[in-house]
Amino acid sequence: IIQRRVSRIVTAGTVTEEGLLESGKNNYAMAIEMHDQRLGLAWIDISTGYFRVAEVNKDSLPSELQRISPAEIIV
């Protein structure tokens, strides 16, 4: 009998292995916080440490998502 357990959880935004990443493209995990008509955005590329935050209007969310192109979004 082999005992199994979870040793690591990998999601689209947390992949760091070069063989699984597209060369020359950031792999962002994004968090979105909603408050009335304003949204707080934070995104990070875990493989490079690149991190940014922004505050935007609710109406501009689609264009921001297209511009940043996150692999994973946490709301």
Short mmCIF file of C-alpha atoms in Angstrom, two decimals:
data_model
loop_
_atom_site.label_atom_id
_atom_site.label_comp_id
_atom_site.label_asym_id
_atom_site.label_seq_id
_atom_site.Cartn_x
_atom_site.Cartn_y
_atom_site.Cartn_z
CA ILE A 1 0.00 0.00 0.00
CA ILE A 2 1.31 3.42 -0.99
CA GLN A 3 0.25 6.40 1.07
CA ARG A 4 -0.58 9.39 -1.12
CA ARG A 5 -0.91 13.01 -0.15
CA VAL A 6 -1.03 16.41 -1.80
CA SER A 7 2.49 17.77 -2.09
CA ARG A 8 1.81 20.77 -4.32
CA ILE A 9 -1.14 22.58 -5.85
CA VAL A 10 -0.56 24.04 -9.29
CA THR A 11 -3.02 26.38 -10.99
CA ALA A 12 -2.77 28.34 -14.23
CA GLY A 13 -1.43 31.43 -12.47
CA THR A 14 1.06 29.64 -10.21
CA VAL A 15 3.02 27.60 -12.77
CA THR A 16 6.75 28.36 -12.61
CA GLU A 17 8.32 25.54 -14.64
CA GLU A 18 9.88 26.91 -17.84
CA GLY A 19 8.67 23.94 -19.88
CA LEU A 20 5.05 24.77 -19.03
CA LEU A 21 5.29 28.54 -19.66
CA GLU A 22 5.08 30.35 -22.97
CA SER A 23 8.46 31.97 -23.64
CA GLY A 24 8.43 35.76 -23.66
CA LYS A 25 4.92 36.03 -22.17
CA ASN A 26 4.02 36.84 -18.57
CA ASN A 27 1.88 34.36 -16.65
CA TYR A 28 -0.22 36.56 -14.37
CA ALA A 29 -2.36 35.60 -11.40
CA MET A 30 -4.79 38.44 -10.71
CA ALA A 31 -6.95 39.40 -7.75
CA ILE A 32 -9.94 41.70 -8.08
CA GLU A 33 -11.60 43.53 -5.19
CA MET A 34 -14.97 45.15 -5.89
CA HIS A 35 -16.31 48.20 -4.05
CA ASP A 36 -19.28 50.03 -5.54
CA GLN A 37 -18.29 51.16 -9.06
CA ARG A 38 -14.52 50.97 -8.37
CA LEU A 39 -12.33 47.90 -8.65
CA GLY A 40 -8.93 47.21 -7.15
CA LEU A 41 -6.72 45.03 -9.35
CA ALA A 42 -3.49 43.33 -8.33
CA TRP A 43 -1.52 41.04 -10.62
CA ILE A 44 1.71 39.13 -10.26
CA ASP A 45 3.92 36.93 -12.39
CA ILE A 46 5.22 34.50 -9.77
CA SER A 47 8.02 33.26 -12.05
CA THR A 48 9.58 36.75 -12.37
CA GLY A 49 8.30 38.57 -9.27
CA TYR A 50 6.68 41.30 -11.41
CA PHE A 51 3.81 42.83 -9.35
CA ARG A 52 1.42 45.69 -10.08
CA VAL A 53 -1.77 47.19 -8.64
CA ALA A 54 -4.37 49.52 -10.12
CA GLU A 55 -7.74 51.06 -9.34
CA VAL A 56 -10.22 51.24 -12.22
CA ASN A 57 -13.87 51.96 -12.95
CA LYS A 58 -16.14 48.94 -13.23
CA ASP A 59 -16.81 49.79 -16.91
CA SER A 60 -13.13 49.55 -17.84
CA LEU A 61 -12.65 46.03 -16.44
CA PRO A 62 -13.04 44.22 -19.81
CA SER A 63 -10.36 46.35 -21.46
CA GLU A 64 -8.00 45.93 -18.47
CA LEU A 65 -8.46 42.16 -18.56
CA GLN A 66 -7.70 42.12 -22.27
CA ARG A 67 -4.62 44.31 -21.79
CA ILE A 68 -3.18 42.32 -18.86
CA SER A 69 -4.39 38.90 -20.04
CA PRO A 70 -4.19 37.05 -16.70
CA ALA A 71 -3.95 33.25 -16.65
CA GLU A 72 -5.97 33.12 -13.42
CA ILE A 73 -8.35 35.52 -11.66
CA ILE A 74 -9.38 35.47 -8.01
CA VAL A 75 -12.42 37.61 -7.17
#
